[in-house]
Amino acid sequence: MDWRTDPTFEMCRKVTDGSDLASFSGGPFDVRAAVASILPEPRQALDLDAVPWGNFPHGYDVREAVSLLRAGSEPVVDATGVLWGLCADDSWAAAALAVPYLIPLAVNAHHPHRTAALAVLSGPARARHHGVASREEFLLHRNDPQRHAPDTHDDYGYEVTGYPAGWSVAAARAAITTATTAILPLLGDSDPTIRVDAAYVLATAADPAHTIRTALANGFATEGDAMVRAALLLAAAEITRAHPHPPTVRWLRERWHDRAEAPEARLSAAVGWLCLTDQSAPEELRRTVDTLADDERAHAMEALPWMSAASGTNEPGLLRRRRCMLHPEEPDPEEVLWDSLF
């Protein structure tokens, strides 16, 4: 069936024309309800037909991608490319349906595609974050419960299909939050890439009891890899932006102050701290960032998904963040490039 002719598109059309979004809440085209129906815990044998893939744009493409990943099929890039592509194209709903199926693969140390599954797991749990590098918006979860009721319009707006993006993000985050206990051990995995990506995934989960932040801090205390240390700090900052926690803000300040700390960790702590406070950037922080954020280190830190997501044309994420947060008077290389073409 052409998705544009089915009832889901009709729902989207009605909402964009002014119908009350809440009137569709919990119905057959609410991805949050679809995901909730197969929670609370990830299961390797979860039936692929337990959710209505066809009710959401590109749903059957996502089902096929999940099926290939579960089967250990090659090349894995074809399956993950579908999920990456949908999120990059502002179409998260069907990708959110995949999250409960990807979690068992990611936490299975023996699955051949666990790294790939973990890498794409939190894609639908974030939206409208690519290229974001300002203090005002970096690490920001845009569905603030203090400002938005669950079934009203939030700052995520609509997907390219017209589907409410906030519903997709909420569905993915709910699945990740439910699986927190299963994902947390990945912070101690022998593979540093797994540890980084686990931190990136956990940063999207709800953490009212500070369970995740405690695990991040404990992991940081014993972590020897500089890039993983940086990831743990960014994850703590992201969670704290969603769930304010003054001790974490103080901890991040201590980390960028610490001259004995790895440069990558100091930079991540400085960026995270800037996003959690309204204070003007101290001169010491400016000197620290300007000294440590050189081209070589910026390119190396593209291994952190927070940084790569902010990258611009010929500008790694770290340098883009330094410019936007500390030197807004400097020209945007992307704008300079475009201006030179016309």
mmCIF file of N, CA and C in Angstrom, residues 267-334:
data_model
loop_
_atom_site.group_PDB
_atom_site.id
_atom_site.type_symbol
_atom_site.label_atom_id
_atom_site.label_comp_id
_atom_site.label_asym_id
_atom_site.label_seq_id
_atom_site.Cartn_x
_atom_site.Cartn_y
_atom_site.Cartn_z
ATOM 1 N N LEU A 267 37.482 19.150 27.424
ATOM 2 C CA LEU A 267 36.690 19.849 26.411
ATOM 3 C C LEU A 267 35.218 19.464 26.506
ATOM 4 N N SER A 268 34.934 18.182 26.657
ATOM 5 C CA SER A 268 33.543 17.731 26.755
ATOM 6 C C SER A 268 32.891 18.280 28.017
ATOM 7 N N ALA A 269 33.626 18.299 29.117
ATOM 8 C CA ALA A 269 33.085 18.846 30.363
ATOM 9 C C ALA A 269 32.787 20.334 30.222
ATOM 10 N N ALA A 270 33.665 21.053 29.531
ATOM 11 C CA ALA A 270 33.459 22.485 29.338
ATOM 12 C C ALA A 270 32.215 22.748 28.498
ATOM 13 N N VAL A 271 32.067 21.994 27.407
ATOM 14 C CA VAL A 271 30.898 22.150 26.541
ATOM 15 C C VAL A 271 29.626 21.800 27.306
ATOM 16 N N GLY A 272 29.662 20.687 28.028
ATOM 17 C CA GLY A 272 28.487 20.277 28.794
ATOM 18 C C GLY A 272 28.123 21.291 29.861
ATOM 19 N N TRP A 273 29.126 21.795 30.574
ATOM 20 C CA TRP A 273 28.867 22.780 31.629
ATOM 21 C C TRP A 273 28.254 24.052 31.063
ATOM 22 N N LEU A 274 28.738 24.508 29.918
ATOM 23 C CA LEU A 274 28.204 25.718 29.294
ATOM 24 C C LEU A 274 26.717 25.580 28.981
ATOM 25 N N CYS A 275 26.295 24.369 28.647
ATOM 26 C CA CYS A 275 24.886 24.145 28.300
ATOM 27 C C CYS A 275 23.986 24.017 29.525
ATOM 28 N N LEU A 276 24.586 23.886 30.690
ATOM 29 C CA LEU A 276 23.807 23.681 31.907
ATOM 30 C C LEU A 276 23.765 24.911 32.799
ATOM 31 N N THR A 277 24.364 25.994 32.338
ATOM 32 C CA THR A 277 24.396 27.204 33.155
ATOM 33 C C THR A 277 24.163 28.428 32.285
ATOM 34 N N ASP A 278 23.634 29.454 32.887
ATOM 35 C CA ASP A 278 23.447 30.731 32.200
ATOM 36 C C ASP A 278 24.612 31.685 32.450
ATOM 37 N N GLN A 279 25.581 31.234 33.235
ATOM 38 C CA GLN A 279 26.718 32.096 33.544
ATOM 39 C C GLN A 279 27.535 32.393 32.287
ATOM 40 N N SER A 280 28.152 33.564 32.268
ATOM 41 C CA SER A 280 29.082 33.879 31.187
ATOM 42 C C SER A 280 30.271 32.926 31.270
ATOM 43 N N ALA A 281 30.803 32.589 30.119
ATOM 44 C CA ALA A 281 31.938 31.672 30.098
ATOM 45 C C ALA A 281 33.136 32.298 30.801
ATOM 46 N N PRO A 282 33.668 31.661 31.847
ATOM 47 C CA PRO A 282 34.834 32.207 32.540
ATOM 48 C C PRO A 282 36.040 32.296 31.605
ATOM 49 N N GLU A 283 36.914 33.219 31.868
ATOM 50 C CA GLU A 283 38.097 33.380 31.021
ATOM 51 C C GLU A 283 38.951 32.116 31.038
ATOM 52 N N GLU A 284 38.996 31.437 32.177
ATOM 53 C CA GLU A 284 39.775 30.197 32.254
ATOM 54 C C GLU A 284 39.205 29.138 31.317
ATOM 55 N N LEU A 285 37.892 29.043 31.248
ATOM 56 C CA LEU A 285 37.267 28.074 30.340
ATOM 57 C C LEU A 285 37.583 28.433 28.895
ATOM 58 N N ARG A 286 37.495 29.717 28.558
ATOM 59 C CA ARG A 286 37.800 30.140 27.193
ATOM 60 C C ARG A 286 39.223 29.765 26.809
ATOM 61 N N ARG A 287 40.165 30.024 27.711
ATOM 62 C CA ARG A 287 41.566 29.682 27.426
ATOM 63 C C ARG A 287 41.731 28.179 27.273
ATOM 64 N N THR A 288 41.055 27.427 28.140
ATOM 65 C CA THR A 288 41.155 25.964 28.082
ATOM 66 C C THR A 288 40.663 25.434 26.741
ATOM 67 N N VAL A 289 39.489 25.872 26.342
ATOM 68 C CA VAL A 289 38.911 25.387 25.089
ATOM 69 C C VAL A 289 39.735 25.846 23.896
ATOM 70 N N ASP A 290 40.124 27.109 23.868
ATOM 71 C CA ASP A 290 40.898 27.621 22.738
ATOM 72 C C ASP A 290 42.251 26.934 22.614
ATOM 73 N N THR A 291 42.834 26.580 23.743
ATOM 74 C CA THR A 291 44.145 25.921 23.714
ATOM 75 C C THR A 291 44.041 24.461 23.290
ATOM 76 N N LEU A 292 43.034 23.763 23.806
ATOM 77 C CA LEU A 292 42.944 22.316 23.582
ATOM 78 C C LEU A 292 42.219 21.934 22.294
ATOM 79 N N ALA A 293 41.337 22.800 21.818
ATOM 80 C CA ALA A 293 40.509 22.447 20.645
ATOM 81 C C ALA A 293 41.236 22.782 19.352
ATOM 82 N N ASP A 294 42.305 22.040 19.054
ATOM 83 C CA ASP A 294 43.008 22.241 17.790
ATOM 84 C C ASP A 294 42.406 21.339 16.720
ATOM 85 N N ASP A 295 42.837 21.509 15.484
ATOM 86 C CA ASP A 295 42.257 20.770 14.363
ATOM 87 C C ASP A 295 42.416 19.260 14.534
ATOM 88 N N GLU A 296 43.584 18.824 14.939
ATOM 89 C CA GLU A 296 43.838 17.390 15.065
ATOM 90 C C GLU A 296 42.912 16.757 16.096
ATOM 91 N N ARG A 297 42.787 17.409 17.245
ATOM 92 C CA ARG A 297 41.933 16.850 18.293
ATOM 93 C C ARG A 297 40.459 16.914 17.881
ATOM 94 N N ALA A 298 40.072 17.981 17.193
ATOM 95 C CA ALA A 298 38.684 18.114 16.746
ATOM 96 C C ALA A 298 38.303 16.991 15.792
ATOM 97 N N HIS A 299 39.198 16.656 14.876
ATOM 98 C CA HIS A 299 38.899 15.566 13.950
ATOM 99 C C HIS A 299 38.854 14.228 14.683
ATOM 100 N N ALA A 300 39.724 14.029 15.651
ATOM 101 C CA ALA A 300 39.712 12.783 16.426
ATOM 102 C C ALA A 300 38.422 12.652 17.216
ATOM 103 N N MET A 301 37.907 13.772 17.727
ATOM 104 C CA MET A 301 36.702 13.730 18.556
ATOM 105 C C MET A 301 35.421 13.577 17.739
ATOM 106 N N GLU A 302 35.540 13.522 16.414
ATOM 107 C CA GLU A 302 34.385 13.170 15.592
ATOM 108 C C GLU A 302 33.927 11.742 15.876
ATOM 109 N N ALA A 303 34.775 10.954 16.553
ATOM 110 C CA ALA A 303 34.378 9.601 16.972
ATOM 111 C C ALA A 303 33.260 9.639 17.995
ATOM 112 N N LEU A 304 33.062 10.791 18.630
ATOM 113 C CA LEU A 304 31.956 10.950 19.571
ATOM 114 C C LEU A 304 30.714 11.379 18.802
ATOM 115 N N PRO A 305 29.624 10.627 18.895
ATOM 116 C CA PRO A 305 28.432 10.968 18.097
ATOM 117 C C PRO A 305 27.869 12.346 18.390
ATOM 118 N N TRP A 306 28.051 12.864 19.604
ATOM 119 C CA TRP A 306 27.600 14.222 19.902
ATOM 120 C C TRP A 306 28.336 15.235 19.019
ATOM 121 N N MET A 307 29.622 14.992 18.800
ATOM 122 C CA MET A 307 30.426 15.920 18.013
ATOM 123 C C MET A 307 30.141 15.780 16.525
ATOM 124 N N SER A 308 30.094 14.555 16.041
ATOM 125 C CA SER A 308 29.867 14.362 14.611
ATOM 126 C C SER A 308 28.502 14.898 14.190
ATOM 127 N N ALA A 309 27.509 14.842 15.087
ATOM 128 C CA ALA A 309 26.182 15.337 14.750
ATOM 129 C C ALA A 309 26.169 16.848 14.549
ATOM 130 N N ALA A 310 27.125 17.540 15.132
ATOM 131 C CA ALA A 310 27.162 19.004 15.039
ATOM 132 C C ALA A 310 28.020 19.501 13.888
ATOM 133 N N SER A 311 28.701 18.598 13.211
ATOM 134 C CA SER A 311 29.647 19.005 12.182
ATOM 135 C C SER A 311 28.978 19.788 11.065
ATOM 136 N N GLY A 312 29.735 20.723 10.522
ATOM 137 C CA GLY A 312 29.285 21.473 9.362
ATOM 138 C C GLY A 312 30.263 21.282 8.218
ATOM 139 N N THR A 313 30.080 21.993 7.146
ATOM 140 C CA THR A 313 30.978 21.890 6.001
ATOM 141 C C THR A 313 32.378 22.353 6.390
ATOM 142 N N ASN A 314 33.341 21.431 6.289
ATOM 143 C CA ASN A 314 34.737 21.740 6.619
ATOM 144 C C ASN A 314 34.908 22.253 8.050
ATOM 145 N N GLU A 315 34.015 21.847 8.929
ATOM 146 C CA GLU A 315 34.107 22.291 10.324
ATOM 147 C C GLU A 315 33.684 21.148 11.247
ATOM 148 N N PRO A 316 34.640 20.472 11.889
ATOM 149 C CA PRO A 316 34.289 19.400 12.823
ATOM 150 C C PRO A 316 33.402 19.918 13.953
ATOM 151 N N GLY A 317 32.659 19.006 14.558
ATOM 152 C CA GLY A 317 31.696 19.390 15.584
ATOM 153 C C GLY A 317 32.295 20.171 16.733
ATOM 154 N N LEU A 318 33.485 19.759 17.191
ATOM 155 C CA LEU A 318 34.101 20.463 18.317
ATOM 156 C C LEU A 318 34.395 21.914 17.956
ATOM 157 N N LEU A 319 34.946 22.155 16.765
ATOM 158 C CA LEU A 319 35.273 23.522 16.361
ATOM 159 C C LEU A 319 34.010 24.339 16.111
ATOM 160 N N ARG A 320 32.978 23.684 15.616
ATOM 161 C CA ARG A 320 31.714 24.381 15.420
ATOM 162 C C ARG A 320 31.132 24.812 16.771
ATOM 163 N N ARG A 321 31.251 23.927 17.753
ATOM 164 C CA ARG A 321 30.745 24.260 19.079
ATOM 165 C C ARG A 321 31.579 25.375 19.713
ATOM 166 N N ARG A 322 32.888 25.306 19.555
ATOM 167 C CA ARG A 322 33.729 26.370 20.101
ATOM 168 C C ARG A 322 33.343 27.722 19.498
ATOM 169 N N ARG A 323 33.126 27.743 18.183
ATOM 170 C CA ARG A 323 32.763 28.997 17.524
ATOM 171 C C ARG A 323 31.401 29.496 17.985
ATOM 172 N N CYS A 324 30.403 28.611 17.988
ATOM 173 C CA CYS A 324 29.043 29.036 18.334
ATOM 174 C C CYS A 324 28.914 29.442 19.799
ATOM 175 N N MET A 325 29.613 28.728 20.676
ATOM 176 C CA MET A 325 29.446 28.977 22.108
ATOM 177 C C MET A 325 30.342 30.084 22.647
ATOM 178 N N LEU A 326 31.546 30.213 22.063
ATOM 179 C CA LEU A 326 32.520 31.144 22.629
ATOM 180 C C LEU A 326 32.924 32.267 21.685
ATOM 181 N N HIS A 327 32.765 32.050 20.386
ATOM 182 C CA HIS A 327 33.209 33.053 19.412
ATOM 183 C C HIS A 327 32.145 33.275 18.339
ATOM 184 N N PRO A 328 30.953 33.683 18.732
ATOM 185 C CA PRO A 328 29.870 33.845 17.750
ATOM 186 C C PRO A 328 30.153 34.925 16.710
ATOM 187 N N GLU A 329 31.140 35.760 16.958
ATOM 188 C CA GLU A 329 31.472 36.806 15.987
ATOM 189 C C GLU A 329 32.227 36.253 14.775
ATOM 190 N N GLU A 330 32.763 35.050 14.896
ATOM 191 C CA GLU A 330 33.513 34.463 13.787
ATOM 192 C C GLU A 330 32.561 33.998 12.688
ATOM 193 N N PRO A 331 32.968 34.102 11.421
ATOM 194 C CA PRO A 331 32.090 33.703 10.309
ATOM 195 C C PRO A 331 31.871 32.194 10.278
ATOM 196 N N ASP A 332 30.695 31.803 9.828
ATOM 197 C CA ASP A 332 30.359 30.394 9.662
ATOM 198 C C ASP A 332 30.998 29.907 8.365
ATOM 199 N N PRO A 333 31.914 28.923 8.404
ATOM 200 C CA PRO A 333 32.572 28.446 7.190
ATOM 201 C C PRO A 333 31.589 27.975 6.117
ATOM 202 N N GLU A 334 30.468 27.423 6.549
ATOM 203 C CA GLU A 334 29.481 26.955 5.581
ATOM 204 C C GLU A 334 28.861 28.133 4.827
#
